[in-house]
Short mmCIF file of C-alpha atoms and ligand atoms in Angstrom, two decimals:
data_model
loop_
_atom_site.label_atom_id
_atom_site.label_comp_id
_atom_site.label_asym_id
_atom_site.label_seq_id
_atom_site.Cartn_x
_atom_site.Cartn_y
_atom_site.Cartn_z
CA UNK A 1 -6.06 104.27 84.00
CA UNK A 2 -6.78 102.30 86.84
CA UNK A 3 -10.24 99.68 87.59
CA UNK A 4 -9.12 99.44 90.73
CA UNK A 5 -11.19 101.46 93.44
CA UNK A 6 -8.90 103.75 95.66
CA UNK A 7 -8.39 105.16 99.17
CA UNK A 8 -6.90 108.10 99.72
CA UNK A 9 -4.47 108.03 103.01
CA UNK A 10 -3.09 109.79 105.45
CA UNK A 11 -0.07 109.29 107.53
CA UNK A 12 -0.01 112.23 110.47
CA UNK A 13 3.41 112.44 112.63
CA UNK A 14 5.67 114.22 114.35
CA UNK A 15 7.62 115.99 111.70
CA UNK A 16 5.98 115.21 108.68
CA UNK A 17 2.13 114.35 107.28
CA UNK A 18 1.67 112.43 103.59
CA UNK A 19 -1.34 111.46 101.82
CA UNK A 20 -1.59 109.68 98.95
CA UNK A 21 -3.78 107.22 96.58
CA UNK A 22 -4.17 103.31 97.45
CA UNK A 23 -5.40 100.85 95.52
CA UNK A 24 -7.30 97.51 96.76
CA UNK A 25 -4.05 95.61 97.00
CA UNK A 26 -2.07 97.80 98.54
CA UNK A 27 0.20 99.60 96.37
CA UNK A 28 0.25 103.15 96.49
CA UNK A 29 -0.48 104.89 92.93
CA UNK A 30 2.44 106.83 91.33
CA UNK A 31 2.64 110.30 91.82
CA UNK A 32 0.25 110.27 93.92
CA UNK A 33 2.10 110.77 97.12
CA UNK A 34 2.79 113.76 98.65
CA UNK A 35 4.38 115.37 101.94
CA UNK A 36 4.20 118.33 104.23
CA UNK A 37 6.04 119.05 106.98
CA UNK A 38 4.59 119.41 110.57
CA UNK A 39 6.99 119.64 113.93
CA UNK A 40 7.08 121.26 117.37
CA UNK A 41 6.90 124.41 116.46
CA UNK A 42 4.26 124.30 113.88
CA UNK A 43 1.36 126.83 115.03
CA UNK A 44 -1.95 125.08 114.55
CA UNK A 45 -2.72 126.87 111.52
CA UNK A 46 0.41 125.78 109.63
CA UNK A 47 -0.46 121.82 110.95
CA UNK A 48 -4.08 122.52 109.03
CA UNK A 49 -2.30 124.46 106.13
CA UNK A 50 -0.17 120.81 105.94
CA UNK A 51 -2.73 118.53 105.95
CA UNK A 52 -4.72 120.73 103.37
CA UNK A 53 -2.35 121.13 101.08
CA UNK A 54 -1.07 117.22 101.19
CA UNK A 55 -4.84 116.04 100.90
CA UNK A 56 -5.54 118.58 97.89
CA UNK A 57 -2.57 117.03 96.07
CA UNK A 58 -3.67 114.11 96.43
CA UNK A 59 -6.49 113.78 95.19
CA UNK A 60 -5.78 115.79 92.49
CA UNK A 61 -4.20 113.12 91.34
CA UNK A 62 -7.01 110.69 91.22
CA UNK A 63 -7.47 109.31 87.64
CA UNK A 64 -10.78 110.73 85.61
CA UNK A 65 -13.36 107.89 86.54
CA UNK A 66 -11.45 105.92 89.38
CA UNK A 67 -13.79 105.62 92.47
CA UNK A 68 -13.02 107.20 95.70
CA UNK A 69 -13.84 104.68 98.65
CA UNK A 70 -13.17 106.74 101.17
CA UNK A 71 -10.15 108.62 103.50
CA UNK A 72 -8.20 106.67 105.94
CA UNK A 73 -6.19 108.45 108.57
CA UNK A 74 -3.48 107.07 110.77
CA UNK A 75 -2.29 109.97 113.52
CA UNK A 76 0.11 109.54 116.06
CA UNK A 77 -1.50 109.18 119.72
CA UNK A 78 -3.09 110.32 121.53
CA UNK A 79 -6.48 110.76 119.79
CA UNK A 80 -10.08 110.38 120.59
CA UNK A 81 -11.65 108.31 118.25
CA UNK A 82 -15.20 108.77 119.33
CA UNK A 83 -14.86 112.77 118.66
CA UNK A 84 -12.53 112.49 115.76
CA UNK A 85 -9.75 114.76 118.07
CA UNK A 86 -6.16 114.17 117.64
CA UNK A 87 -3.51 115.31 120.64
CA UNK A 88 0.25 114.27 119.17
CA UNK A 89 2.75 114.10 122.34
CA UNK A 90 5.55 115.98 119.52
CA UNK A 91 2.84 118.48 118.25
CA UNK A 92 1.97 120.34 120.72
CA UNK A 93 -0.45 123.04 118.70
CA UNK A 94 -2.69 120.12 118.51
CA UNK A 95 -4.53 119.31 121.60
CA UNK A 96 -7.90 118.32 121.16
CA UNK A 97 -7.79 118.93 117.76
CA UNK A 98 -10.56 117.95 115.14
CA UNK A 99 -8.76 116.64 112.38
CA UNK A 100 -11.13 113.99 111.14
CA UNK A 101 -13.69 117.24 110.87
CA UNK A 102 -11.34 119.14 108.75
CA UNK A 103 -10.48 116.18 106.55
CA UNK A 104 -14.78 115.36 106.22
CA UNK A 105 -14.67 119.24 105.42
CA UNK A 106 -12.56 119.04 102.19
CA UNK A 107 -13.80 115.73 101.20
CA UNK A 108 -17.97 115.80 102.48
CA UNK A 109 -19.04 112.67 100.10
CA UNK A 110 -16.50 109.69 101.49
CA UNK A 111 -16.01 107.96 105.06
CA UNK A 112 -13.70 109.19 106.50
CA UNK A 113 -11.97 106.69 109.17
CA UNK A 114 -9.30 107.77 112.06
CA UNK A 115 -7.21 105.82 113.76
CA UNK A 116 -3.83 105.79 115.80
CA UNK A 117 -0.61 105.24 113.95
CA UNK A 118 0.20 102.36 115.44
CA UNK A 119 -3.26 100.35 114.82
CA UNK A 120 -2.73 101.23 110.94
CA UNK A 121 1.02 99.79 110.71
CA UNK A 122 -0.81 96.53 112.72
CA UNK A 123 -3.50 96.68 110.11
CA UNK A 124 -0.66 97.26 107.26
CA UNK A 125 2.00 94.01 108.35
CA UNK A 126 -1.33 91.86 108.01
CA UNK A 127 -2.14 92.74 104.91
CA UNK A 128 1.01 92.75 102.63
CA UNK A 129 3.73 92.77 105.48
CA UNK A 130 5.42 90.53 108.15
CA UNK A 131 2.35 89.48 109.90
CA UNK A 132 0.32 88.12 106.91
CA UNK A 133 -1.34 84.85 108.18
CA UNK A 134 -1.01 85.79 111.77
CA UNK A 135 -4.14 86.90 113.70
CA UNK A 136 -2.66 87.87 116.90
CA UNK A 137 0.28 90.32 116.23
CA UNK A 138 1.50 93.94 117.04
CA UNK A 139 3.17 95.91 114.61
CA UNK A 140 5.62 98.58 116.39
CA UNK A 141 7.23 101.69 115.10
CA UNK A 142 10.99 102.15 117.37
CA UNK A 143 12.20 105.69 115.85
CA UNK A 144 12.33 109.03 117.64
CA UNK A 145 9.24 107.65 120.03
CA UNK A 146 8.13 104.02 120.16
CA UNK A 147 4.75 103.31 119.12
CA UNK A 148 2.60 100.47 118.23
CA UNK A 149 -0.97 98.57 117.57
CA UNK A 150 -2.94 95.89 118.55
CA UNK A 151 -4.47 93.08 116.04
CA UNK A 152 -5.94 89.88 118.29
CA UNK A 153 -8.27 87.29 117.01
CA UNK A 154 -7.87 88.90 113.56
CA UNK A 155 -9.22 92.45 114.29
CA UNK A 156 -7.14 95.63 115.21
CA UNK A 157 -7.66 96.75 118.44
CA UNK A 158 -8.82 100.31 119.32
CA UNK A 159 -10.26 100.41 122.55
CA UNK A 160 -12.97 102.87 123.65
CA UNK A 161 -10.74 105.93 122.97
CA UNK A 162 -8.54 104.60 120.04
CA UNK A 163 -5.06 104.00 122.15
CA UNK A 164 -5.08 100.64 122.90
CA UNK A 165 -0.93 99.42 121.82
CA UNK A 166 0.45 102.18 123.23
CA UNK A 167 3.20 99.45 123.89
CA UNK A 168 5.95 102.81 123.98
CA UNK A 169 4.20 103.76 127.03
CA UNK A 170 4.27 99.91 129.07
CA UNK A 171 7.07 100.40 132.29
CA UNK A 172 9.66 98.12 131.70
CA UNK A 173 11.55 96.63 135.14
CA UNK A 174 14.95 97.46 136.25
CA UNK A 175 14.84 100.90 134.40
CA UNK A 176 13.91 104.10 135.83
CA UNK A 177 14.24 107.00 133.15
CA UNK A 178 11.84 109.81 133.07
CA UNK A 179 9.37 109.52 130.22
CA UNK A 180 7.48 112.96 129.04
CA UNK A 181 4.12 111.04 129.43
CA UNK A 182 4.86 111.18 133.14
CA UNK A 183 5.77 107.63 133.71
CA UNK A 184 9.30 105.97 134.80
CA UNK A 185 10.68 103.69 132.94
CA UNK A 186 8.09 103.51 129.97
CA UNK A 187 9.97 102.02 127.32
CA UNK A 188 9.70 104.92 124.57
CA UNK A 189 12.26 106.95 127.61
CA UNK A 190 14.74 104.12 127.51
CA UNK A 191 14.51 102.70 124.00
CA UNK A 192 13.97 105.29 121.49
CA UNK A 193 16.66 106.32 119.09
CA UNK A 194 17.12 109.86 120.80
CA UNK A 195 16.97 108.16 124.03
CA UNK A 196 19.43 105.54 123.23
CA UNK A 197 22.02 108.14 121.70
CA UNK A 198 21.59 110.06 125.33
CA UNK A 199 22.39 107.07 127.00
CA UNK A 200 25.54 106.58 125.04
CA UNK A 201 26.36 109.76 125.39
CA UNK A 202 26.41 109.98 129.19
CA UNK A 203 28.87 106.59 129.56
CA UNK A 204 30.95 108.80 127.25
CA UNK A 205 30.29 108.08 123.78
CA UNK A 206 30.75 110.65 121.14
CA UNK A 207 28.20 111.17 118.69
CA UNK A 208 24.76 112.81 118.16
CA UNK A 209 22.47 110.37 115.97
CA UNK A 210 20.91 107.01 115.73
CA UNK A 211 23.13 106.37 111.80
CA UNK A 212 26.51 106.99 113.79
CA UNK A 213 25.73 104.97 116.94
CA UNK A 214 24.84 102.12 114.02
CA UNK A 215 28.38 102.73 112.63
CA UNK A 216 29.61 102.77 115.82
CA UNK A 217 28.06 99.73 116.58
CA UNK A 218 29.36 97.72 113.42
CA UNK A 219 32.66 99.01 114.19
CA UNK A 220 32.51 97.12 117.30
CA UNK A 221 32.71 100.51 120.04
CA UNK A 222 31.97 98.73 123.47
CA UNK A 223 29.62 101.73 124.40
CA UNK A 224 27.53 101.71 121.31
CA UNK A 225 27.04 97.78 121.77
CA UNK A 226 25.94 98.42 125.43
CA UNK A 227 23.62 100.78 124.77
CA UNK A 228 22.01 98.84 121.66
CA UNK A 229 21.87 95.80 123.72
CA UNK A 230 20.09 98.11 126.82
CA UNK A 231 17.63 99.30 124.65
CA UNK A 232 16.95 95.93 122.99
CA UNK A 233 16.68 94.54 126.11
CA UNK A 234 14.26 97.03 127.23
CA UNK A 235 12.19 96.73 123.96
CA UNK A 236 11.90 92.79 124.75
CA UNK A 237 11.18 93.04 128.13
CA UNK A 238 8.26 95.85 127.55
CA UNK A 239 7.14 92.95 124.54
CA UNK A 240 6.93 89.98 126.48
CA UNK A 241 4.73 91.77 129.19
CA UNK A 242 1.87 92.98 126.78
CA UNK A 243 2.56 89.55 125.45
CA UNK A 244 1.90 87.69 128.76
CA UNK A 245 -1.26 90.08 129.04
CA UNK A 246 -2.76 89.59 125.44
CA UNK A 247 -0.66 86.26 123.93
CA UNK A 248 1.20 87.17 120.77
CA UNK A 249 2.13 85.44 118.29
CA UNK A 250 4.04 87.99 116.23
CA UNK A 251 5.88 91.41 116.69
CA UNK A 252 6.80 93.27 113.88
CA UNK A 253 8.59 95.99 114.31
CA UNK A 254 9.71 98.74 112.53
CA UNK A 255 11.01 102.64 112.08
CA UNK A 256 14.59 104.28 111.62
CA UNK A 257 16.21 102.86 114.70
CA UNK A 258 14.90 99.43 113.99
CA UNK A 259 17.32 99.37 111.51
CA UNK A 260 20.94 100.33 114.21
CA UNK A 261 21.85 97.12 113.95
CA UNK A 262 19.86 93.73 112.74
CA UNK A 263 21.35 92.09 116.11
CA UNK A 264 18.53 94.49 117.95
CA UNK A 265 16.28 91.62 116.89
CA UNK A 266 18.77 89.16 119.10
CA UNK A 267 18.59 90.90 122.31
CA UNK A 268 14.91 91.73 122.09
CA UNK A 269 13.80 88.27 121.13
CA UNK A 270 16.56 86.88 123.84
CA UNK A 271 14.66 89.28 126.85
CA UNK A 272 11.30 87.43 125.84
CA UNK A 273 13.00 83.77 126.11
CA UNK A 274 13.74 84.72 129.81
CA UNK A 275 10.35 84.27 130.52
CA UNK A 276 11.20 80.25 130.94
CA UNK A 277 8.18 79.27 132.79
CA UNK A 278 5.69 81.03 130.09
CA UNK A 279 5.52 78.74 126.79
CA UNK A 280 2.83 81.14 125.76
CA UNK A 281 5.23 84.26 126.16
CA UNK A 282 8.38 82.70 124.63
CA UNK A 283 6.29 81.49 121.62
CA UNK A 284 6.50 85.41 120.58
CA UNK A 285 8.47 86.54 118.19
CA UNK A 286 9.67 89.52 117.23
CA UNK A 287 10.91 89.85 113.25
CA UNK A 288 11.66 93.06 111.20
CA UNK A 289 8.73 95.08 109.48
CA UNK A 290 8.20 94.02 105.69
CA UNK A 291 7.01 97.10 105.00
CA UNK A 292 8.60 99.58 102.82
CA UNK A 293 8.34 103.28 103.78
CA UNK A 294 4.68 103.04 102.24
CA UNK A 295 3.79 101.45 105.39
CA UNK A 296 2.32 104.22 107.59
CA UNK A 297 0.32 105.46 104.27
CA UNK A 298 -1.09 101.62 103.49
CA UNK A 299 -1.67 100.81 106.68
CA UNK A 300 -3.84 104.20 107.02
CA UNK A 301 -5.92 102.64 103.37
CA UNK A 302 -5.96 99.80 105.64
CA UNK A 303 -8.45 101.56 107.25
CA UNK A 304 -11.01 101.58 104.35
CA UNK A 305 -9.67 98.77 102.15
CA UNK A 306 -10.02 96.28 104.87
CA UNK A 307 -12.34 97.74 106.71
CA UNK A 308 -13.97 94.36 107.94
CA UNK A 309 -11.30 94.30 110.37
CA UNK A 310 -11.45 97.69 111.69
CA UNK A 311 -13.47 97.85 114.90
ZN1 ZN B 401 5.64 107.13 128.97
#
């Protein structure tokens, strides 16, 4: 039994979706959560089937008399927020795609809210995570892409087509790697788990994922440190540009590879403090995500829960 009123969220990314109940503080409601898998080679039918079937569970588990507030969905980018469309660089089925239509299909009587990813995991660190008292913060996702969102003056930041903080996707100087987006040097090319690993592997490094360049890392292999400092490097730099354009306070960031080593956080927060002339750039900081792996799924209740500070 719960007096609490609910959301029900969604978390949409490259190789899974979940859904599940969240109550007004932000604690997700037992049994309540459920995932699908998605992927690259997901037709678009078997994305849909996904999202269905994850939703359905759901809110089947909604307990007789508890109110519904309404559906919150966090998707990775692109999307268009005006149309409701959702384009996911890793899902390729989905270009254009009209998932807040499909969502409003099996659930007529609610709002139904989409956003990015990255604005909801913003909107989640503010409300129960690293970034609670801070107004002008991004929370960032480094895993198998780099992501992120915007909050400034207390209110996450969309922009007209709802990817504002694509922050994976700033050019970073001194770097040139090819980036699938079609830029050189974006930060998501240099920095992201797969990305790093590659790097490693070309000075000669032996090994295939993100957990054994961490152990590599710990046990002190000169490569592994190289490329963890490179990337960190690269995150920092990419961090203390967007901060010089929009004057952070706070970056929290989070996602598998955040976790390679804690000493990422040194050389990231150690590329913004080169910025010696800029007291309003070094002032950034960037600190681990408190968020659990609920964080995608509250940050999408976010979206209806704290709605006040959804634009
Ligand atoms: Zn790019």
């Amino acid at each position: 039994m719960t007096s609490s009123p609910l959301a029900l969220a969604i978390d949409l990314g490259g190789t899974k979706v979940e859904a599940a109940l969240v109550d007004a503080s932000g604690r997700l409601l037992p049994a309540s959560r459920f995932r699908s898998p998605t992927g690259r080679a997901s037709s678009s039918e078997e994305l849909a089937a996904s999202v269905t079937s994850v939703v359905v569970s759901a809110l089947a588990a909604l307990p007789e008399g508890a109110e519904l507030l309404g559906v919150g969905i966090g998707s990775a980018g692109p999307i268009d927020v005006q149309e409701g469309l959702v384009s996911p660089l890793n899902l390729p089925a989905w270009r254009g795609y009209p998932l807040r239509d499909l969502v409003v299909s099996l659930l007529p009587d609610v709002p139904v809210v989409l956003r990015m990813d990255g604005q909801c995991i913003a909107l989640a660190e503010h409300w129960v995570g690293a970034g609670q008292g801070c107004d002008n913060l991004m929370g960032m996702i480094v895993s198998t892409g780099i992501g992120g969102g915007l909050m400034l003056g207390g209110a996450v930041i969309p922009g007209p087509t709802g990817n504002a903080g694509h922050i994976g996707h700033v050019e970073v100087g001194g770097f040139d790697d090819i980036c699938d987006c079609g830029g050189i040097g974006c930060v998501e090319g240099i920095a992201s788990g797969p990305k790093t690993v590659a790097w490693a592997n070309r000075q000669g490094w032996v090994g295939s994922t993100g957990e054994e360049l961490s152990a590599a890392y710990a046990a002190g292999d000169e490569i592994a440190i190289a490329a963890v400092a490179r990337s960190g490097r690269a995150i920092g730099q990419a961090i203390a540009s967007a901060t010089a354009l929009v004057d952070l306070d706070l970056i929290a960031i989070g996602g598998g590879f955040s976790h390679v080593t804690p000493d990422i956080f040194g050389y990231i927060n150690a590329a913004i403090q080169e910025r010696v002339q800029f007291g309003f750039v070094t002032k950034a900081v960037a600190v681990p995500s408190a968020l659990s792996g609920d964080g995608p799924l509250i940050g999408s209740a976010a979206l209806i829960h704290r709605s006040q500070l959804v634009r």
